[in-house]
Short mmCIF file of C-alpha atoms in Angstrom, two decimals:
data_model
loop_
_atom_site.label_atom_id
_atom_site.label_comp_id
_atom_site.label_asym_id
_atom_site.label_seq_id
_atom_site.Cartn_x
_atom_site.Cartn_y
_atom_site.Cartn_z
CA MET K 1 -22.17 17.56 2.76
CA LYS K 2 -20.89 20.85 4.16
CA LYS K 3 -20.63 23.83 1.82
CA TYR K 4 -17.81 26.30 2.25
CA GLY K 5 -17.54 30.08 2.03
CA TRP K 6 -17.48 32.01 -1.21
CA PHE K 7 -13.72 32.70 -0.99
CA VAL K 8 -12.91 28.99 -0.69
CA LEU K 9 -15.14 28.20 -3.64
CA LEU K 10 -13.40 30.87 -5.65
CA LEU K 11 -9.94 29.73 -4.56
CA LEU K 12 -10.56 26.09 -5.39
CA PHE K 13 -12.17 27.00 -8.68
CA VAL K 14 -9.10 29.02 -9.64
CA LEU K 15 -6.64 26.38 -8.44
CA VAL K 16 -8.38 23.29 -9.79
CA VAL K 17 -10.34 24.37 -12.85
CA VAL K 18 -8.52 27.37 -14.26
CA GLY K 19 -5.12 26.21 -13.00
CA CYS K 20 -3.54 29.65 -13.20
CA ALA K 21 -3.01 30.45 -9.55
CA THR K 22 -0.28 32.88 -8.60
CA ASN K 23 2.72 31.76 -6.61
CA SER K 24 1.29 33.26 -3.44
CA GLU K 25 -1.87 31.21 -3.86
CA GLU K 26 0.12 27.98 -4.16
CA THR K 27 1.48 28.08 -0.63
CA MET K 28 0.88 25.30 1.90
CA GLN K 29 -1.86 27.27 3.56
CA THR K 30 -3.78 30.17 2.00
CA GLU K 31 -3.68 33.49 3.82
CA GLU K 32 -7.46 33.37 4.11
CA ASN K 33 -7.39 29.94 5.74
CA LYS K 34 -4.53 30.93 8.03
CA GLU K 35 -6.47 33.93 9.29
CA LEU K 36 -9.55 31.76 9.72
CA LEU K 37 -7.67 29.18 11.78
CA ASP K 38 -5.80 31.79 13.85
CA ALA K 39 -9.09 33.42 14.74
CA GLU K 40 -10.36 30.14 16.17
CA VAL K 41 -7.49 29.63 18.63
CA VAL K 42 -8.71 30.55 22.08
CA ASP K 43 -7.19 29.86 25.46
CA ASP K 44 -10.14 27.93 26.86
CA PHE K 45 -10.52 25.55 23.91
CA GLU K 46 -11.31 21.97 25.04
CA PRO K 47 -10.34 19.40 22.40
CA TYR K 48 -12.14 16.58 24.22
CA ASN K 49 -15.40 18.44 24.71
CA PHE K 50 -17.94 16.60 22.55
CA ASP K 51 -21.05 18.57 23.58
CA GLU K 52 -21.67 19.99 20.11
CA HIS K 53 -22.98 17.45 17.61
CA LEU K 54 -20.91 17.37 14.41
CA THR K 55 -21.43 15.78 11.02
CA ILE K 56 -18.18 14.40 9.60
CA SER K 57 -18.07 13.68 5.89
CA MET K 58 -15.67 11.02 4.67
CA LEU K 59 -14.47 9.89 1.26
CA THR K 60 -12.85 6.46 1.16
CA THR K 61 -12.10 3.48 -1.06
CA GLY K 62 -13.54 0.01 -1.29
CA SER K 63 -17.05 -1.38 -1.34
CA PRO K 64 -19.73 0.45 0.65
CA ILE K 65 -20.27 -0.79 4.19
CA GLN K 66 -23.77 -1.12 5.60
CA TYR K 67 -24.46 2.09 7.53
CA GLU K 68 -28.07 1.93 8.65
CA GLY K 69 -28.48 -0.33 11.68
CA ASN K 70 -24.74 -0.99 11.92
CA ALA K 71 -23.93 -1.43 15.61
CA VAL K 72 -20.30 -0.36 15.20
CA PHE K 73 -21.14 2.93 13.51
CA GLU K 74 -23.82 3.56 16.14
CA TYR K 75 -21.34 2.93 18.96
CA ILE K 76 -18.75 5.36 17.55
CA GLU K 77 -21.28 8.05 16.69
CA GLU K 78 -22.77 7.96 20.17
CA LYS K 79 -19.38 7.99 21.87
CA PHE K 80 -18.12 11.03 19.96
CA ASN K 81 -21.47 12.78 19.32
CA VAL K 82 -21.06 12.74 15.56
CA THR K 83 -22.86 11.58 12.45
CA PHE K 84 -20.82 10.13 9.61
CA ASP K 85 -21.57 11.01 6.01
CA ILE K 86 -19.54 8.43 4.08
CA HIS K 87 -18.97 8.27 0.35
CA TYR K 88 -16.94 5.76 -1.66
CA TYR K 89 -14.88 6.37 -4.79
CA ASP K 90 -13.20 4.46 -7.57
CA ARG K 91 -9.48 4.71 -6.95
CA ASP K 92 -8.69 4.60 -10.68
CA ASP K 93 -10.27 8.00 -11.28
CA PHE K 94 -9.62 9.61 -7.91
CA ASP K 95 -7.68 12.70 -9.00
CA THR K 96 -10.36 13.77 -11.48
CA TYR K 97 -13.14 13.05 -9.02
CA LEU K 98 -11.44 15.01 -6.25
CA SER K 99 -10.88 17.96 -8.58
CA THR K 100 -14.57 17.96 -9.46
CA LEU K 101 -15.51 18.02 -5.78
CA ALA K 102 -13.08 20.85 -5.13
CA ALA K 103 -14.43 22.94 -8.01
CA SER K 104 -17.97 22.57 -6.68
CA GLY K 105 -16.98 23.29 -3.08
CA ASP K 106 -17.89 19.78 -1.95
CA LEU K 107 -14.59 18.48 -0.63
CA PRO K 108 -15.29 16.21 2.35
CA ASP K 109 -13.90 16.69 5.85
CA ILE K 110 -11.70 13.58 5.49
CA TRP K 111 -10.51 11.60 2.55
CA ARG K 112 -8.21 8.68 2.09
CA PHE K 113 -5.07 9.31 0.09
CA GLY K 114 -3.20 6.25 -1.10
CA TYR K 115 -2.30 3.97 -3.96
CA ASN K 116 1.32 4.99 -4.11
CA ASP K 117 1.01 8.30 -5.91
CA PRO K 118 3.20 10.85 -4.11
CA ARG K 119 2.77 13.27 -7.00
CA MET K 120 -0.96 13.53 -6.30
CA PHE K 121 -0.38 14.03 -2.59
CA ASN K 122 2.18 16.79 -3.18
CA ASP K 123 -0.03 18.47 -5.75
CA TRP K 124 -2.95 18.75 -3.36
CA ALA K 125 -0.69 19.79 -0.47
CA GLU K 126 0.60 22.68 -2.59
CA ARG K 127 -2.98 23.73 -3.27
CA GLY K 128 -3.49 24.17 0.44
CA ALA K 129 -6.09 21.40 0.61
CA TYR K 130 -4.84 19.61 3.74
CA TYR K 131 -5.02 20.55 7.41
CA ASP K 132 -1.61 20.56 9.08
CA VAL K 133 -2.29 18.37 12.12
CA LYS K 134 1.18 18.61 13.66
CA PRO K 135 0.32 21.58 15.95
CA LEU K 136 -2.71 19.67 17.30
CA LEU K 137 -0.92 16.47 18.25
CA GLU K 138 0.15 17.76 21.66
CA TYR K 139 -3.52 17.19 22.61
CA HIS K 140 -3.46 13.66 21.14
CA PRO K 141 -0.18 12.16 22.41
CA GLU K 142 -1.26 8.53 22.02
CA LEU K 143 -2.09 9.13 18.38
CA GLU K 144 1.31 10.65 17.71
CA ALA K 145 3.15 7.95 19.68
CA GLY K 146 1.17 5.14 18.05
CA ILE K 147 2.57 5.91 14.61
CA PRO K 148 6.30 5.87 13.70
CA THR K 149 7.89 9.26 13.12
CA TRP K 150 9.03 8.30 9.62
CA ALA K 151 5.41 7.62 8.64
CA TRP K 152 4.35 11.08 9.84
CA GLU K 153 7.18 12.64 7.85
CA VAL K 154 6.95 10.73 4.58
CA LEU K 155 5.83 12.97 1.67
CA ASN K 156 5.61 15.97 4.02
CA PRO K 157 7.84 19.08 4.07
CA PRO K 158 9.89 19.58 7.25
CA GLY K 159 7.80 20.75 10.18
CA HIS K 160 4.41 19.79 8.69
CA TYR K 161 2.15 16.76 9.02
CA PHE K 162 -0.40 16.91 6.25
CA GLY K 163 -2.50 13.87 6.99
CA VAL K 164 -2.46 11.06 9.54
CA PRO K 165 -0.59 7.95 8.34
CA GLU K 166 -2.62 4.79 7.92
CA TYR K 167 -0.91 1.48 8.58
CA ARG K 168 -0.01 -0.46 5.47
CA LEU K 169 1.91 -3.68 5.94
CA GLN K 170 4.92 -3.15 3.71
CA THR K 171 6.12 -6.76 3.63
CA ARG K 172 2.91 -8.74 3.60
CA ASN K 173 3.12 -11.47 0.97
CA VAL K 174 5.17 -14.62 1.40
CA LEU K 175 6.42 -17.25 -1.05
CA ALA K 176 4.44 -20.49 -0.97
CA ILE K 177 5.66 -23.74 -2.50
CA ARG K 178 3.86 -27.02 -3.16
CA GLN K 179 5.21 -29.28 -0.43
CA ASP K 180 3.47 -32.32 -1.94
CA TRP K 181 5.29 -31.70 -5.26
CA LEU K 182 8.61 -31.48 -3.42
CA ASP K 183 7.83 -34.77 -1.71
CA ASN K 184 6.76 -36.43 -4.96
CA LEU K 185 10.07 -35.49 -6.61
CA GLY K 186 12.27 -36.02 -3.55
CA LEU K 187 13.34 -32.37 -3.40
CA ASP K 188 14.04 -29.99 -0.53
CA VAL K 189 12.78 -26.46 -0.01
CA PRO K 190 15.23 -24.25 -1.97
CA ASP K 191 17.38 -21.65 -0.24
CA THR K 192 19.41 -19.98 -3.00
CA LEU K 193 18.28 -18.64 -6.35
CA GLU K 194 20.19 -21.45 -8.07
CA GLU K 195 18.38 -24.08 -5.98
CA PHE K 196 15.11 -22.24 -6.56
CA TYR K 197 15.55 -22.52 -10.31
CA GLU K 198 16.39 -26.22 -10.10
CA VAL K 199 13.19 -26.89 -8.14
CA ALA K 200 11.09 -24.69 -10.44
CA HIS K 201 12.55 -26.47 -13.48
CA ALA K 202 11.66 -29.85 -11.97
CA PHE K 203 8.12 -28.66 -11.27
CA ALA K 204 7.77 -27.69 -14.92
CA ASN K 205 9.35 -30.76 -16.47
CA GLN K 206 9.17 -33.78 -14.14
CA ASP K 207 5.41 -34.31 -13.74
CA PRO K 208 5.19 -33.32 -10.04
CA ASN K 209 1.42 -33.85 -9.89
CA GLY K 210 1.62 -37.34 -11.42
CA THR K 211 -0.90 -36.72 -14.21
CA GLY K 212 1.42 -37.84 -16.97
CA ARG K 213 0.70 -34.58 -18.80
CA ASN K 214 2.77 -31.44 -19.38
CA ASP K 215 0.39 -29.30 -17.30
CA THR K 216 2.60 -27.59 -14.68
CA ILE K 217 5.01 -24.67 -14.50
CA GLY K 218 7.54 -23.48 -11.97
CA PHE K 219 6.32 -19.96 -11.28
CA SER K 220 4.33 -17.07 -12.69
CA ALA K 221 4.99 -13.34 -12.57
CA LEU K 222 3.31 -9.96 -12.74
CA GLY K 223 5.28 -8.56 -15.65
CA LEU K 224 8.96 -7.85 -15.12
CA PHE K 225 9.06 -4.93 -12.71
CA ALA K 226 5.91 -4.80 -10.59
CA GLU K 227 7.07 -4.38 -7.00
CA GLU K 228 4.79 -7.03 -5.51
CA GLY K 229 5.95 -9.74 -7.87
CA THR K 230 9.55 -8.92 -8.83
CA ALA K 231 11.20 -8.85 -5.44
CA TRP K 232 12.57 -12.35 -5.03
CA ARG K 233 14.03 -12.18 -8.56
CA GLY K 234 15.06 -8.60 -9.38
CA GLY K 235 15.99 -7.72 -5.83
CA ALA K 236 18.08 -10.88 -5.51
CA PHE K 237 20.20 -9.65 -8.42
CA GLY K 238 20.71 -6.27 -6.75
CA LEU K 239 18.12 -4.24 -8.63
CA ALA K 240 16.61 -1.23 -6.91
CA ARG K 241 12.96 -1.46 -5.98
CA GLU K 242 12.64 1.98 -7.56
CA TRP K 243 15.73 3.93 -6.49
CA LYS K 244 18.95 2.84 -4.78
CA GLU K 245 21.50 5.15 -3.20
CA ILE K 246 24.92 4.46 -4.71
CA ASP K 247 27.84 6.68 -3.69
CA GLY K 248 25.46 9.34 -2.42
CA GLU K 249 23.38 9.48 -5.60
CA LEU K 250 19.96 7.93 -6.26
CA VAL K 251 20.03 5.47 -9.16
CA PRO K 252 16.86 3.93 -10.66
CA TYR K 253 16.65 0.29 -11.66
CA GLN K 254 16.30 1.38 -15.31
CA ALA K 255 19.94 2.54 -15.23
CA GLN K 256 21.43 -0.58 -13.57
CA LEU K 257 22.75 -2.29 -16.69
CA ASP K 258 24.78 -5.06 -15.02
CA GLU K 259 22.00 -6.07 -12.63
CA LEU K 260 19.38 -5.87 -15.37
CA THR K 261 21.47 -8.11 -17.61
CA GLU K 262 21.67 -10.79 -14.91
CA TYR K 263 17.97 -10.55 -14.13
CA ILE K 264 16.80 -10.65 -17.75
CA THR K 265 19.14 -13.57 -18.47
CA PHE K 266 17.48 -15.49 -15.62
CA MET K 267 13.96 -14.70 -16.85
CA ARG K 268 14.79 -15.48 -20.49
CA LYS K 269 16.13 -18.90 -19.52
CA ALA K 270 13.03 -19.59 -17.41
CA TYR K 271 10.79 -18.65 -20.32
CA GLU K 272 12.73 -20.75 -22.85
CA GLU K 273 12.64 -23.82 -20.60
CA ASP K 274 8.91 -23.51 -19.79
CA VAL K 275 9.65 -22.78 -16.14
CA LEU K 276 8.04 -19.32 -16.32
CA ASP K 277 4.35 -18.79 -17.05
CA LYS K 278 4.07 -18.06 -20.79
CA ASP K 279 1.39 -15.46 -20.06
CA PHE K 280 3.35 -13.55 -17.42
CA MET K 281 3.37 -10.34 -19.48
CA LEU K 282 -0.45 -10.30 -19.66
CA HIS K 283 -1.06 -10.17 -15.92
CA SER K 284 -2.22 -6.81 -14.57
CA ASP K 285 -2.56 -7.69 -10.88
CA TRP K 286 -0.54 -9.92 -8.55
CA ARG K 287 -3.67 -11.99 -8.04
CA ASP K 288 -3.57 -12.93 -11.74
CA ALA K 289 -0.22 -14.62 -11.27
CA ASN K 290 -1.38 -15.97 -7.94
CA GLU K 291 -4.25 -17.79 -9.65
CA ARG K 292 -1.74 -20.11 -11.32
CA LEU K 293 -1.01 -21.51 -7.87
CA SER K 294 -4.70 -21.79 -6.99
CA GLU K 295 -5.37 -23.58 -10.27
CA GLY K 296 -2.77 -26.25 -9.50
CA ILE K 297 -0.57 -25.10 -12.40
CA ALA K 298 2.31 -23.24 -10.72
CA GLY K 299 4.37 -24.77 -7.94
CA ILE K 300 5.69 -21.55 -6.39
CA GLU K 301 4.01 -18.18 -5.97
CA TYR K 302 3.37 -15.35 -3.52
CA VAL K 303 0.33 -15.53 -1.24
CA ASN K 304 -1.28 -13.26 1.32
CA PRO K 305 -0.67 -14.88 4.75
CA ASN K 306 -3.89 -13.33 6.06
CA SER K 307 -6.03 -15.31 3.64
CA VAL K 308 -3.99 -18.25 2.31
CA HIS K 309 -5.62 -20.63 4.81
CA ARG K 310 -9.05 -20.03 3.23
CA LYS K 311 -7.93 -19.30 -0.34
CA GLU K 312 -4.94 -20.96 -2.03
CA ALA K 313 -4.48 -23.71 0.57
CA GLU K 314 -8.07 -24.76 -0.07
CA ASP K 315 -8.11 -24.03 -3.82
CA ILE K 316 -5.29 -26.46 -4.59
CA LYS K 317 -7.14 -29.27 -2.83
CA ALA K 318 -9.82 -29.06 -5.53
CA HIS K 319 -7.16 -30.34 -7.93
CA ASP K 320 -5.42 -32.69 -5.52
CA PRO K 321 -6.88 -33.60 -2.10
CA ASP K 322 -3.36 -34.26 -0.78
CA ALA K 323 -2.01 -30.87 -1.86
CA ALA K 324 -0.15 -28.84 0.78
CA LEU K 325 1.76 -25.58 0.93
CA THR K 326 4.99 -24.67 2.71
CA PHE K 327 6.24 -21.10 3.14
CA LEU K 328 9.84 -20.15 2.46
CA PRO K 329 12.11 -17.10 2.67
CA PRO K 330 13.04 -15.35 -0.58
CA PRO K 331 15.95 -17.18 -2.23
CA ALA K 332 19.44 -15.73 -1.88
CA GLY K 333 20.87 -14.17 -5.03
CA PRO K 334 24.45 -14.46 -6.33
CA ASP K 335 25.74 -12.08 -3.65
CA GLY K 336 23.50 -13.45 -0.90
CA GLU K 337 20.90 -10.68 -1.24
CA ARG K 338 17.30 -11.56 -0.40
CA THR K 339 14.35 -9.25 -0.95
CA THR K 340 10.64 -9.71 -0.41
CA PRO K 341 7.76 -7.78 -2.05
CA THR K 342 7.66 -4.41 -0.36
CA ARG K 343 4.89 -1.89 -0.84
CA PRO K 344 5.34 1.83 -0.15
CA SER K 345 3.51 3.14 2.89
CA TYR K 346 2.02 6.35 1.49
CA PHE K 347 -1.51 5.85 2.78
CA LYS K 348 -2.84 8.76 4.80
CA LYS K 349 -6.12 10.08 6.10
CA VAL K 350 -6.07 13.76 5.19
CA ILE K 351 -8.31 16.39 6.79
CA ASN K 352 -9.78 19.25 4.81
CA ALA K 353 -7.82 22.45 5.49
CA ASN K 354 -11.06 24.37 5.95
CA VAL K 355 -12.62 22.40 8.80
CA THR K 356 -12.91 24.17 12.12
CA GLN K 357 -10.35 23.51 14.80
CA GLU K 358 -13.06 21.82 16.85
CA LYS K 359 -13.86 19.41 14.06
CA ALA K 360 -10.17 18.71 13.40
CA HIS K 361 -9.72 17.78 17.07
CA ARG K 362 -12.84 15.62 17.02
CA ILE K 363 -11.50 13.72 14.02
CA LEU K 364 -8.12 13.24 15.68
CA ALA K 365 -9.82 12.07 18.88
CA ILE K 366 -11.67 9.40 16.86
CA TYR K 367 -8.41 8.37 15.18
CA GLU K 368 -6.68 8.18 18.56
CA TRP K 369 -9.46 6.06 20.04
CA ASN K 370 -9.46 3.74 17.04
CA ILE K 371 -5.80 2.79 17.48
CA THR K 372 -5.96 2.54 21.29
CA GLU K 373 -8.98 1.52 23.36
CA GLY K 374 -11.23 1.21 20.31
CA TYR K 375 -8.86 -1.03 18.39
CA GLU K 376 -10.50 -4.31 19.34
CA ILE K 377 -13.98 -2.91 18.64
CA THR K 378 -13.11 -1.98 15.08
CA ARG K 379 -11.34 -5.30 14.60
CA HIS K 380 -13.62 -7.84 16.28
CA GLY K 381 -16.78 -5.81 16.82
CA LEU K 382 -18.98 -5.79 19.91
CA GLU K 383 -19.33 -8.78 22.19
CA ASP K 384 -22.54 -10.81 21.80
CA ILE K 385 -23.29 -8.94 18.57
CA HIS K 386 -20.27 -9.77 16.41
CA TYR K 387 -18.63 -12.47 18.51
CA THR K 388 -19.21 -14.46 21.66
CA VAL K 389 -16.76 -15.85 24.22
CA HIS K 390 -17.46 -19.39 25.42
CA GLU K 391 -16.78 -20.68 28.92
CA ASP K 392 -13.59 -22.40 27.77
CA GLY K 393 -12.23 -19.07 26.52
CA THR K 394 -12.65 -19.80 22.81
CA VAL K 395 -14.20 -17.08 20.68
CA GLU K 396 -16.90 -17.68 18.09
CA GLN K 397 -17.50 -15.31 15.21
CA LEU K 398 -21.17 -14.37 14.77
CA ASP K 399 -22.97 -13.64 11.50
CA ALA K 400 -23.25 -9.92 12.23
CA TRP K 401 -19.47 -9.58 11.94
CA GLU K 402 -19.63 -10.27 8.21
CA GLU K 403 -22.70 -8.07 7.89
CA HIS K 404 -21.37 -5.02 9.78
CA GLU K 405 -17.69 -5.37 8.75
CA PRO K 406 -16.03 -3.88 11.85
CA ALA K 407 -12.53 -4.41 10.45
CA SER K 408 -13.37 -2.46 7.29
CA ILE K 409 -14.84 0.33 9.40
CA GLY K 410 -11.59 0.45 11.35
CA THR K 411 -9.65 0.79 8.11
CA ASP K 412 -11.96 3.52 6.85
CA ILE K 413 -11.40 5.44 10.09
CA LEU K 414 -7.69 4.75 10.59
CA ARG K 415 -6.08 1.33 10.49
CA ALA K 416 -4.01 0.74 13.62
CA TRP K 417 -0.26 0.18 13.33
CA ASN K 418 -0.32 -3.55 13.89
CA PRO K 419 0.67 -6.26 11.37
CA LEU K 420 -1.68 -8.74 13.08
CA HIS K 421 -4.86 -6.74 12.51
CA ARG K 422 -6.28 -9.69 10.53
CA ALA K 423 -5.46 -12.29 13.19
CA TYR K 424 -8.97 -12.48 14.60
CA TRP K 425 -9.60 -14.12 17.96
CA TRP K 426 -11.73 -16.89 16.49
CA LEU K 427 -8.87 -18.02 14.24
CA GLY K 428 -6.97 -19.11 17.35
CA GLU K 429 -3.57 -18.48 18.92
CA GLU K 430 -1.78 -20.91 16.61
CA PHE K 431 -2.83 -18.94 13.54
CA GLU K 432 -1.70 -15.68 15.15
CA GLN K 433 1.66 -17.16 16.07
CA GLU K 434 2.21 -18.51 12.55
CA LEU K 435 1.22 -15.18 11.03
CA ALA K 436 3.54 -13.31 13.37
CA ALA K 437 6.41 -15.64 12.45
CA GLN K 438 5.82 -15.08 8.72
CA TYR K 439 5.80 -11.32 9.12
CA GLU K 440 8.89 -11.43 11.30
CA MET K 441 10.64 -13.39 8.57
CA ASN K 442 9.50 -10.98 5.85
CA GLU K 443 10.70 -7.97 7.82
CA LYS K 444 14.27 -9.27 7.54
CA TYR K 445 14.14 -8.97 3.77
CA ILE K 446 12.42 -5.63 3.25
CA TRP K 447 13.23 -4.20 -0.18
CA GLU K 448 14.05 -0.59 0.58
CA ASP K 449 13.38 2.25 -1.83
CA ASP K 450 15.95 4.91 -1.00
CA ASN K 451 13.87 7.68 -2.57
CA PRO K 452 11.92 9.31 0.31
CA GLY K 453 8.91 10.12 -1.87
CA LEU K 454 10.55 12.78 -4.05
CA VAL K 455 8.76 13.48 -7.32
CA SER K 456 10.41 14.57 -10.54
CA ASP K 457 8.26 16.79 -12.78
CA LYS K 458 9.81 15.12 -15.79
CA ASN K 459 8.84 11.73 -14.42
CA VAL K 460 5.26 12.90 -13.97
CA GLU K 461 5.27 14.15 -17.55
CA ILE K 462 6.85 11.19 -19.37
CA GLY K 463 7.81 8.54 -16.80
CA ALA K 464 4.88 6.18 -17.37
CA GLN K 465 5.43 6.11 -21.12
CA LEU K 466 9.20 5.71 -20.75
CA ASN K 467 8.78 2.81 -18.35
CA ALA K 468 6.18 1.10 -20.54
CA GLU K 469 8.53 1.25 -23.53
CA PHE K 470 11.42 0.04 -21.35
CA GLU K 471 9.50 -2.95 -20.02
CA GLN K 472 8.11 -3.78 -23.46
CA MET K 473 11.59 -3.96 -24.96
CA LEU K 474 12.91 -6.15 -22.14
CA THR K 475 9.83 -8.39 -22.30
CA GLU K 476 10.64 -8.95 -25.97
CA VAL K 477 14.15 -9.95 -24.90
CA VAL K 478 12.75 -12.44 -22.37
CA VAL K 479 10.41 -14.08 -24.89
CA GLY K 480 13.14 -14.29 -27.54
CA ARG K 481 11.97 -11.62 -29.97
CA ARG K 482 15.11 -9.59 -29.28
CA GLY K 483 18.66 -10.53 -28.40
CA MET K 484 20.34 -10.01 -25.03
CA GLU K 485 22.30 -7.08 -26.48
CA ASP K 486 19.05 -5.11 -26.44
CA VAL K 487 19.14 -4.93 -22.65
CA GLN K 488 21.82 -2.27 -23.07
CA LEU K 489 19.78 -0.62 -25.84
CA ALA K 490 16.75 -0.42 -23.51
CA VAL K 491 18.85 1.31 -20.83
CA GLU K 492 20.37 3.74 -23.32
CA GLN K 493 17.02 4.67 -24.84
CA TRP K 494 15.44 5.18 -21.43
CA LEU K 495 18.24 7.54 -20.45
CA GLU K 496 18.30 9.41 -23.78
CA ASN K 497 14.53 9.85 -24.01
CA GLY K 498 14.21 11.62 -20.68
CA GLY K 499 15.41 9.20 -18.03
CA GLN K 500 18.63 11.12 -17.40
CA GLU K 501 16.59 14.28 -16.81
CA ILE K 502 14.48 12.36 -14.30
CA ILE K 503 17.64 11.17 -12.52
CA ASP K 504 19.06 14.71 -12.42
CA GLU K 505 15.81 16.19 -11.07
CA VAL K 506 15.38 13.54 -8.39
CA ASN K 507 18.97 13.92 -7.21
CA GLN K 508 18.63 17.70 -7.01
CA LEU K 509 15.53 17.18 -4.88
CA TYR K 510 17.39 14.57 -2.84
CA PHE K 511 20.18 17.07 -2.15
CA GLU K 512 17.65 19.70 -1.05
CA TYR K 513 15.79 17.11 1.04
CA ASN K 514 18.93 16.08 2.92
CA THR K 515 20.13 19.68 3.31
CA ALA K 516 16.80 20.71 4.87
CA ARG K 517 17.10 17.93 7.44
CA GLN K 518 20.69 18.54 8.53
#
């Protein structure tokens, strides 16, 4: 991996390890780096000249992909005259790991920022770690046009693009319901939250699987407030995903007493009547709750449309060969509001601020290729290696596709802005059409977070602890250890113990954010 000059080592050591940098050192771009980059700008620079061989180091998430003998890597490296040096990290310890690399001068040329932590992104931007790619995009117009403007701007200060946005499907998961259970009980697919509860109650109490045992529930959950599991419930009652703009001010869900009271009342009733999974508070991942559907226990749960055909739809048949799933829109709440699980789209591929201009352009050229003419290569692979096309036009997946993982390579480079990136040719047009219809439906019910990525210092300091205490108290209300009056107590304590300071800080930032964009 490339080593950097003594001044960069010293700067990073001061910023990351000692942590006592002066205000001038905490600018978006260090004076030393600015001078270095300015010196490289020459009139005859050719951003698409690939004559010089470059090694590009990358740090990304996930399981390692086979590199040696991988036809997709070989194709890209030959096309762009590069060699990749790829390393993988554990996302749970990313900040510490990145700081260690910075202190030793081993930051890679590219790394993947993600997992919904705007604080971390802003912190590293203030350290001057990222290359501002905005001035280079005039040479890569298809790259700029292929990504929505809002995605370029999110988390970034006005006039700067630190990082290239990576596509992340915000409204991916869809509610699935056991159609065979509906048929067994003579019920229809529910449309409103009231109808939803009636169906879920019947699933829990009317023996929908015909075993004669009390072995089913209505639905599971990932705690009370996880974004990917709460949406059809909390959002239907008007709760903010995180923050909601009300009368020009941002209000967090922790301060919405009326909406919280309705939501917790609903969940408490579901718990008391055995409609809700008794272990909902123990789940740490949406897949934990999802397993209740796969196990033939829950009748309604969220699934990933990309994989349901080979996961849950097949899993439930192990318990009942006649089992079948139907997909439904999120149920309408008391005021008609419908919301679906919505994930923030903070994923970016950031480029090290200290790479040469030539290398930065080479990286952007690869990104641009990967979302344009190279898109099908890093989705389906190479013909007659990863797939073959038969005379009748059907496409057959070959074993090397699983071995070389073209789609994962595409993600590691830069996932294209296309919700159907998992609709592979060999799955057929019908699958693609069904997937497109599901995503089109989900898009109608996106659960907006009105906070544009603003980070309160107080929230960084105490927010996690405050929220854990808040959810713990309300979980105790749901399971009957506390009375409903403690919903108000939970709100009051959250506000008194620092929540109001968080609200004030975020709204000051929101005012400055809007003022800067007027």
